[in-house]
Coordinates of C-alpha atoms and ligand atoms in Angstrom, one line a residue:
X1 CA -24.0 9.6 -25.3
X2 CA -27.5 8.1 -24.7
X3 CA -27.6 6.3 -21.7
X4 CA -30.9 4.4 -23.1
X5 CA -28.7 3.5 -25.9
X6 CA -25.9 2.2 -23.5
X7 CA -28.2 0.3 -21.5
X8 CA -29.9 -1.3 -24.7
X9 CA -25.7 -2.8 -25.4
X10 CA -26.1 -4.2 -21.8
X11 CA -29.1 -6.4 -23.2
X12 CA -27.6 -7.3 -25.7
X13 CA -24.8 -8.9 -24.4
X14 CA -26.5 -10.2 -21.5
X15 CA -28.6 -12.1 -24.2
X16 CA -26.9 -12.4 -27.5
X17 CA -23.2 -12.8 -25.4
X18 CA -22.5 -11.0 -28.2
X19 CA -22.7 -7.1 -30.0
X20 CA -21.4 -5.1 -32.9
X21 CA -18.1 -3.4 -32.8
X22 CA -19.7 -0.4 -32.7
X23 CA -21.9 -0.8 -29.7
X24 CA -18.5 -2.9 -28.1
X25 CA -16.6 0.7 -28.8
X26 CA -19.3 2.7 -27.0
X27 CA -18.7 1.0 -23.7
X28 CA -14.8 1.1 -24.9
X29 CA -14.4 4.9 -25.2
X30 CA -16.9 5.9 -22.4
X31 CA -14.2 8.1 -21.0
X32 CA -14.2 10.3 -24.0
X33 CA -18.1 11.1 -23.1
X34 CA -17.8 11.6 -19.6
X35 CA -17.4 15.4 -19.7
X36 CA -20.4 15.4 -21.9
X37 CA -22.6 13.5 -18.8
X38 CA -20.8 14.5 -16.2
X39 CA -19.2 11.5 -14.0
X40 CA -21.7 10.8 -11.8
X41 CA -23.8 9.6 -14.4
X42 CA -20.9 7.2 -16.3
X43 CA -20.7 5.8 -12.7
X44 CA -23.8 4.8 -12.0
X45 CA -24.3 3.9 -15.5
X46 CA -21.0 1.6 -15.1
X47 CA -22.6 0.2 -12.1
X48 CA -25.3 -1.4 -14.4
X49 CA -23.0 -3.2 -16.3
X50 CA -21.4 -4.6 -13.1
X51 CA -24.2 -5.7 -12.2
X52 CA -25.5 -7.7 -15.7
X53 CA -21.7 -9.2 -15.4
X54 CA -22.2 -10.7 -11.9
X55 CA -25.6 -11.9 -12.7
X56 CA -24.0 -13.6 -15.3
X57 CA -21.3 -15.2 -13.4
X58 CA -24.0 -15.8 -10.0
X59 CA -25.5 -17.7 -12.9
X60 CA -22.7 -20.2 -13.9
X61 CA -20.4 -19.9 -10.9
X62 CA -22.7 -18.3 -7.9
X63 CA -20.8 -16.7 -5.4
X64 CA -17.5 -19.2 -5.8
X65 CA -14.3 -17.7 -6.0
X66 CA -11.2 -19.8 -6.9
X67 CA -7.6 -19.5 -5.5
X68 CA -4.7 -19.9 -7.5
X69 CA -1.3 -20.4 -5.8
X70 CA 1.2 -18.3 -8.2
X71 CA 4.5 -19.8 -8.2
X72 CA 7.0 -17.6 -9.8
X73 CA 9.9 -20.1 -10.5
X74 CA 12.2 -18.2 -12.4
X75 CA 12.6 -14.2 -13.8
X76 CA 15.7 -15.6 -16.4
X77 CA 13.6 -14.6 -19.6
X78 CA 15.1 -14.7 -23.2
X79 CA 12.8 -12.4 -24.5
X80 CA 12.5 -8.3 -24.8
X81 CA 8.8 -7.2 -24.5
X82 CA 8.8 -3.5 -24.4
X83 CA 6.7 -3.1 -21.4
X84 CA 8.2 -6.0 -19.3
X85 CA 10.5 -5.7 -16.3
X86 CA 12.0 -8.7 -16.5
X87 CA 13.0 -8.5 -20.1
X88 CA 16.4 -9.9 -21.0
X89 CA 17.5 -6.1 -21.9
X90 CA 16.9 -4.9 -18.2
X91 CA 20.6 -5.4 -16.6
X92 CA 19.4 -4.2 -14.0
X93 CA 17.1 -7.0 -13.2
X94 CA 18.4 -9.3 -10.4
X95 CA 17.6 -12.6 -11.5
X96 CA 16.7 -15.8 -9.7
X97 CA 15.7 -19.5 -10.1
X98 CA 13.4 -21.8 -8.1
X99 CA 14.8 -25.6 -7.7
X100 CA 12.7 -28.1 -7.9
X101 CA 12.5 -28.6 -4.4
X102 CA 11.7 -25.2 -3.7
X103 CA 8.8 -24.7 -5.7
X104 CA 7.7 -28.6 -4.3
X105 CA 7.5 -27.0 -0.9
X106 CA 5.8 -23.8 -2.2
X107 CA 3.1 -26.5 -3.3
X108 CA 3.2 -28.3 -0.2
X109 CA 2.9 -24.8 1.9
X110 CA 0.4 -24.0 -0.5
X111 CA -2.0 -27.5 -0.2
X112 CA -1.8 -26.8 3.4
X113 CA -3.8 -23.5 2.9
X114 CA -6.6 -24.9 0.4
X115 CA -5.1 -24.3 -2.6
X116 CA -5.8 -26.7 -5.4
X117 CA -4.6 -25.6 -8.7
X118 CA -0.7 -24.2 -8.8
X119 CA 0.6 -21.7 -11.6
X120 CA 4.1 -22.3 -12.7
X121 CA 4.6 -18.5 -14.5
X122 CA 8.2 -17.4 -15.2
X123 CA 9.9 -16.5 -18.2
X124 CA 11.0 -18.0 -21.3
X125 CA 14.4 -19.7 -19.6
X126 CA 16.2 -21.9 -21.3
X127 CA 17.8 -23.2 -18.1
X128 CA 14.6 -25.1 -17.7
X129 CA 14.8 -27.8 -20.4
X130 CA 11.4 -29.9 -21.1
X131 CA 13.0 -33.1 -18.8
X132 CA 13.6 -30.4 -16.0
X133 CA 9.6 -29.1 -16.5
X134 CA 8.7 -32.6 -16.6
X135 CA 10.3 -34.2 -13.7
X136 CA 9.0 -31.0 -11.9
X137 CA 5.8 -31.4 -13.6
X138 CA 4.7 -35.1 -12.8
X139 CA 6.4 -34.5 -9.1
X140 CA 4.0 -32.3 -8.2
X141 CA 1.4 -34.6 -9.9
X142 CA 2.5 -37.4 -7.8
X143 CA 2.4 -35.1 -4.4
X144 CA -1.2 -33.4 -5.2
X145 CA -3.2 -35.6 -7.5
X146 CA -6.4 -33.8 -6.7
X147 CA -5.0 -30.6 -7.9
X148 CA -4.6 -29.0 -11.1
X149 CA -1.2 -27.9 -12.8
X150 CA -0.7 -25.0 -14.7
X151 CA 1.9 -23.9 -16.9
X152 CA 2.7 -20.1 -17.5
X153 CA 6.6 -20.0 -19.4
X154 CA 5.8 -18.2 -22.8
X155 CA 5.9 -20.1 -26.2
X156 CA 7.3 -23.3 -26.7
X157 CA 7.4 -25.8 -29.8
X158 CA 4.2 -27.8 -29.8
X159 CA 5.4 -31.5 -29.0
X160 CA 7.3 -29.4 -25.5
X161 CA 3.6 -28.5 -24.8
X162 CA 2.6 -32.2 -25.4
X163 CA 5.4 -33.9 -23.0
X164 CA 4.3 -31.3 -20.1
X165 CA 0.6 -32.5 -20.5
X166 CA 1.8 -36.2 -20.7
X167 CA 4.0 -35.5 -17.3
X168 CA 0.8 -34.0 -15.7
X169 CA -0.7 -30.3 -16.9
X170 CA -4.0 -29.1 -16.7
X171 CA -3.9 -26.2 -18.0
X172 CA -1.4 -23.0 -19.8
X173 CA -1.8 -19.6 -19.6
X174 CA -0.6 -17.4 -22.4
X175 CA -1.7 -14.2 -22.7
X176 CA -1.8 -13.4 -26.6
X177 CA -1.0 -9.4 -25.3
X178 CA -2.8 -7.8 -28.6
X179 CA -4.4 -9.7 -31.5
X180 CA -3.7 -6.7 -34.1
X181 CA 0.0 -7.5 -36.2
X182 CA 0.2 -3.5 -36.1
X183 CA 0.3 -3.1 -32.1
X184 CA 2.1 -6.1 -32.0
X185 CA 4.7 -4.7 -33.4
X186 CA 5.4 -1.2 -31.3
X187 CA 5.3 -3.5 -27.8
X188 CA 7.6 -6.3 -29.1
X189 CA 11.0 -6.6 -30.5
X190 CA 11.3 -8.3 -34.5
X191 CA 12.4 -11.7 -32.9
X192 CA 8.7 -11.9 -31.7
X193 CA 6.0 -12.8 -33.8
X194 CA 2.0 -12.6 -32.7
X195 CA 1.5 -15.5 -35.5
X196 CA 3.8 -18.1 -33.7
X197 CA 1.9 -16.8 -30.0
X198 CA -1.6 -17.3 -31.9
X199 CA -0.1 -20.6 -33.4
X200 CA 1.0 -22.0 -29.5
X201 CA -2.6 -21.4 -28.3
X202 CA -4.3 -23.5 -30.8
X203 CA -1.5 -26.1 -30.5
X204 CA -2.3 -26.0 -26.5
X205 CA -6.0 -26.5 -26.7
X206 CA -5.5 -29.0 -29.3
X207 CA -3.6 -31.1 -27.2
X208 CA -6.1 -31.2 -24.1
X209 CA -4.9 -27.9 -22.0
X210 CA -7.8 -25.6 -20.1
X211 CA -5.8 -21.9 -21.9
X212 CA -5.6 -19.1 -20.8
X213 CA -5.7 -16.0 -23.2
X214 CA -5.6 -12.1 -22.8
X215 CA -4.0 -8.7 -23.0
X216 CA -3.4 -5.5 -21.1
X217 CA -5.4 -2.6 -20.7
X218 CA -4.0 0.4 -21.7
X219 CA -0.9 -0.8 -22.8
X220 CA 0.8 1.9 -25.0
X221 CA -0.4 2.8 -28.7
X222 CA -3.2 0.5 -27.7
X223 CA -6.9 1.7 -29.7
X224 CA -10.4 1.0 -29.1
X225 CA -10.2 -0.7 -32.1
X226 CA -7.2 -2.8 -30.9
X227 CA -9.4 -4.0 -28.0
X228 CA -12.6 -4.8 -30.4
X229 CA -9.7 -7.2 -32.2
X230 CA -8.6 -8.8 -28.8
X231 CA -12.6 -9.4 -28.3
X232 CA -13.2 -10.8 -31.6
X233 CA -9.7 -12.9 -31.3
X234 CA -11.2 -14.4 -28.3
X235 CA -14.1 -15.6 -29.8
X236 CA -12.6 -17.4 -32.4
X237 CA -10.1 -18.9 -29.3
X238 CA -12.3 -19.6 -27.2
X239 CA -10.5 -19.8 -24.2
X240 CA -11.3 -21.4 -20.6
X241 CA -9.6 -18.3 -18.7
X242 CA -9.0 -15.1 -20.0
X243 CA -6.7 -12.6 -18.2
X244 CA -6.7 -9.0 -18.0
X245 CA -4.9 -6.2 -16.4
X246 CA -3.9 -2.5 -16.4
X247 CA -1.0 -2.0 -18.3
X248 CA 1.7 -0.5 -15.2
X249 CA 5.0 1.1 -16.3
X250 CA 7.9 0.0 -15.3
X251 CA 11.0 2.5 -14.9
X252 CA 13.8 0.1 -16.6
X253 CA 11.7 -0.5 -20.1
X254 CA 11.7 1.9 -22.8
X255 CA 8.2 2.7 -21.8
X256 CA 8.8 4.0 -18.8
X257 CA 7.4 7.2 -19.6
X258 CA 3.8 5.6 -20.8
X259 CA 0.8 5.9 -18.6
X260 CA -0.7 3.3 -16.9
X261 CA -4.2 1.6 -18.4
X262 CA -7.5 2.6 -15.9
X263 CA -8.8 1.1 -13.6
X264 CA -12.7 1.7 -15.0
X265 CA -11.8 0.8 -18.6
X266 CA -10.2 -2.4 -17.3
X267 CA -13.3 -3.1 -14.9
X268 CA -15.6 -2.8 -17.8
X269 CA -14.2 -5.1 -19.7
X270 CA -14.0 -7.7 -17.5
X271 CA -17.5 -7.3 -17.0
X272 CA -18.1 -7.2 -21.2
X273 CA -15.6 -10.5 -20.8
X274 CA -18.0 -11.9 -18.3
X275 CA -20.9 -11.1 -20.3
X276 CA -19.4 -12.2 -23.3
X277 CA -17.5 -15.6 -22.1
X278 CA -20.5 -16.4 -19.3
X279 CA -18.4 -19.4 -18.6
X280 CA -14.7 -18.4 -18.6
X281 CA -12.4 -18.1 -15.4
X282 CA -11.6 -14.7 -15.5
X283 CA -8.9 -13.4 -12.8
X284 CA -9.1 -10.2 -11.0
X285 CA -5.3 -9.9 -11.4
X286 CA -2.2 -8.7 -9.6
X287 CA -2.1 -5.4 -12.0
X288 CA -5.8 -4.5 -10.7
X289 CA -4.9 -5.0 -7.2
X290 CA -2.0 -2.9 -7.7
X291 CA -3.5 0.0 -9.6
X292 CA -6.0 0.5 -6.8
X293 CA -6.0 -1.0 -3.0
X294 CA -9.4 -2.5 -3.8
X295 CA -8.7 -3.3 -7.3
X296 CA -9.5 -7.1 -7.1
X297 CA -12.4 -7.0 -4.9
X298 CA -13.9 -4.5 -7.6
X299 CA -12.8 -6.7 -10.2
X300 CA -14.7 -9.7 -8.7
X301 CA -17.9 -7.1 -8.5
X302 CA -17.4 -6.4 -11.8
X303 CA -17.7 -10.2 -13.2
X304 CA -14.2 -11.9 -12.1
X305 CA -14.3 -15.3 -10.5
X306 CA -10.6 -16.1 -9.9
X307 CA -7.7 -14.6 -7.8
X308 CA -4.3 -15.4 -7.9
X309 CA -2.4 -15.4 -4.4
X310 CA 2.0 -15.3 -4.3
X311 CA 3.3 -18.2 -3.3
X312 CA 6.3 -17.6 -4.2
X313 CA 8.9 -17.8 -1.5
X314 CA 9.5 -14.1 -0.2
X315 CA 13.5 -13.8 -0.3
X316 CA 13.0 -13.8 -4.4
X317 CA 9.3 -12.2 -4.9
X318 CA 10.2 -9.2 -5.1
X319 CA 12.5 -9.7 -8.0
X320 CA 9.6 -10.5 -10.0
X321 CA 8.7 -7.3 -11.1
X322 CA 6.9 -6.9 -14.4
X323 CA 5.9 -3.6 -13.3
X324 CA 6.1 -0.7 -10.6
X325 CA 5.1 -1.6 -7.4
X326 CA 3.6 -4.7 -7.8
X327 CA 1.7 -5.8 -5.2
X328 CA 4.1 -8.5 -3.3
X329 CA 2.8 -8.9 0.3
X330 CA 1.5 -12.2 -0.6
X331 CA -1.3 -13.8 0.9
X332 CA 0.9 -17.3 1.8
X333 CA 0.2 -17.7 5.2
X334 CA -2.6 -18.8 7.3
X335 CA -3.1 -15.3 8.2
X336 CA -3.0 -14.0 4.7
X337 CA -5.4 -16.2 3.8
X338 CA -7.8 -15.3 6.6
X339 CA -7.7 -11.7 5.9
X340 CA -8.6 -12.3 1.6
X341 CA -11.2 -14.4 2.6
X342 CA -12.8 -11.9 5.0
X343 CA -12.1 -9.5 2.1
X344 CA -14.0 -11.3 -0.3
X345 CA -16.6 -12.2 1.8
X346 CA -17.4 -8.7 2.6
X347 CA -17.7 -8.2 -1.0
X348 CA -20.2 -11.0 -1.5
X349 CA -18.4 -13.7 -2.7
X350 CA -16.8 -16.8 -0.9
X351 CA -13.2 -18.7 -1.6
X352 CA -13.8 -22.4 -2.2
X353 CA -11.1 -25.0 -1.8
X354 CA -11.5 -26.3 -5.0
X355 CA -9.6 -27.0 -8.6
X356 CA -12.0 -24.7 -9.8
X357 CA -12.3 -26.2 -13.5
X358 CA -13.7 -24.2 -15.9
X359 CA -17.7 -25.0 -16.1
X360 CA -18.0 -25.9 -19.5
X361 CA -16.2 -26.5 -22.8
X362 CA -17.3 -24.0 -25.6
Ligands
5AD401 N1 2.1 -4.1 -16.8 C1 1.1 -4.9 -16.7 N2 1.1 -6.2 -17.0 C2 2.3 -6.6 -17.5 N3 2.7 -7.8 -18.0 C3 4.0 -7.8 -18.3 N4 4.4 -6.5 -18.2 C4 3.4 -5.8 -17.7 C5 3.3 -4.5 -17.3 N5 4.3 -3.6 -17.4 C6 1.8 -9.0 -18.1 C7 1.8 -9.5 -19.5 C8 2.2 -11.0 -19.3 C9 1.8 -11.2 -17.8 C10 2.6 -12.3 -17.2 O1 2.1 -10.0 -17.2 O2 0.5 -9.5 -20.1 O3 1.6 -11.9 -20.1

């Protein structure tokens, strides 16, 4: 590896937002060199690209970090994702449902503490007709009308996706997981298809929604030349968020014998993201925190601008596990709240009480 080489990619992205696949898979497969260089040097070279990423986001967003208040209102899900805990095939899962009231006073808890935007995220339950997310939907618009609504309950036909925006929904997050048909495939049963995922987020950004892409690190079979697809899918998306993780296992999946995605890998593309999408919200996620006890704060250094606090009522949190030991302490109280904002301050950013829209349209 020649670190001039590696540091001539930097500038390029930093100024084109953009690079071949072949310089993309150099900052990929770093790992592979490492013995080469020894890790001292991949580190400090890493720290570089940090850097350009946070410059970047100083840029559009400064030093503002944006809270999201995660409401997990319901683990019922019909599908079977192979890496998934709460796939309909684990009997082992114990299941739960948020009434409407319920996940009202989550919001309500949650206003109290600054939040502004609230993530409905839960699995693809059938319980939950459209009228149900509706009336939910344009409650919580009623209660909070200065905050933004967001949707996270997998694929849906696209006129259910136009009667939540019409009831009140900002925004949807759906991760597309892997934009290549071939890994696709080995992480998701034949019921699924990545054409109808691909087909619900153009549908959701035609109708009006903010979306929210991405994928996991690391997740099994998964190439450098899978990843250079999820980039490239991206850029034809063009999403307002983009999400990414470490793959976790989880013990009651049939990949529970699959190692877990890195933590560097999945810091250096968020910073490629950053570089890349200068003005996309892009989470340090649950899975980062949860990999490593300062996994978030490193993910903000490394070019994320967005962290998603549980509130999800605690008797039930802990039944929402996607993977092994996912982080569940919550930040919902007033004390929580104190401590992640010390947190982030420390690391040089500041939480704002704020919708935190995304900057710019592409
Ligand atoms: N490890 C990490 N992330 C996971 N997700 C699901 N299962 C796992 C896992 N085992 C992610 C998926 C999904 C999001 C809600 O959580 O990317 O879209």
């Amino acid at each position: 590896m020649q670190i001039q080489v590696m540091k001539e990619i930097i500038g390029i992205l930093a100024e084109q937002h953009n690079a071949e696949d072949d310089q993309l898979k150099k900052w990929i497969a770093l790992e592979g060199e490492t013995l080469k260089n020894g890790k001292e040097e991949q580190e400090s070279l890493e720290e570089e690209l940090f850097q350009a990423a946070d410059k970047v986001r100083r840029a559009v967003y400064g030093d503002e970090v944006y809270i999201r208040g995660l409401i997990e209102f319901t683990n019922y899900c019909r599908n079977d994702c192979y890496y998934c805990g709460i796939r309909c095939g684990n009997l082992q899962a114990a299941r739960y449902r948020l009434e409407k009231k319920e996940i009202l006073d989550c919001c309500r808890d949650g206003y109290r503490l600054g939040f502004r935007t609230f993530v409905l995220q839960g699995g693809e339950d059938g319980f939950y007709t459209d009228n149900i997310i509706c009336d939910i939907v344009s409650s919580i618009r009623e209660q909070h009308s200065d905050c933004a609504i967001t949707l996270s309950m997998g694929e849906k036909e696209k006129n259910s996706y136009k009667e939540y925006f019409k009831a009140g929904a900002n925004r949807y997050l759906l991760r597309h997981e892997t934009a290549s048909e071939d890994h696709y495939r080995k992480l998701h049963p034949d019921s699924m298809s990545l054409l109808n995922r691909k087909r619900c987020l153009f549908d959701l950004k035609e109708i009006g929604y903010q979306v929210g892409a991405g994928f996991m690190v690391g997740s099994p079979y998964q190439t450098t030349n899978n990843l250079i697809a999820d980039l490239r899918f991206l850029q034809e998306l063009k999403p307002d968020m983009i999400g990414i993780g470490p793959y976790i296992t989880h013990e009651q999946t049939p990949f529970a014998c699959m190692e877990n995605g890195s933590l560097s890998l999945t810091l250096r593309l968020l910073s490629i993201l950053r570089l890349m999408f200068p003005y996309a919200l892009l989470p340090a996620t649950t899975a980062l925190g949860t990999i490593h006890p300062d996994g978030r704060e490193l993910g903000l250094r490394a070019g994320a601008n967005v962290v998603m606090p549980n509130l999800t009522p605690r008797d039930v949190r802990e039944q929402y596990t996607l993977y092994k030991n996912k982080i569940c302490t919550g930040l919902e109280d007033a004390q929580g709240i104190e401590l992640l904002k010390k947190k982030i301050k420390q690391t040089g950013y500041r939480i704002v009480i704020d919708r935190g829209d995304v900057k710019k349209f592409y």
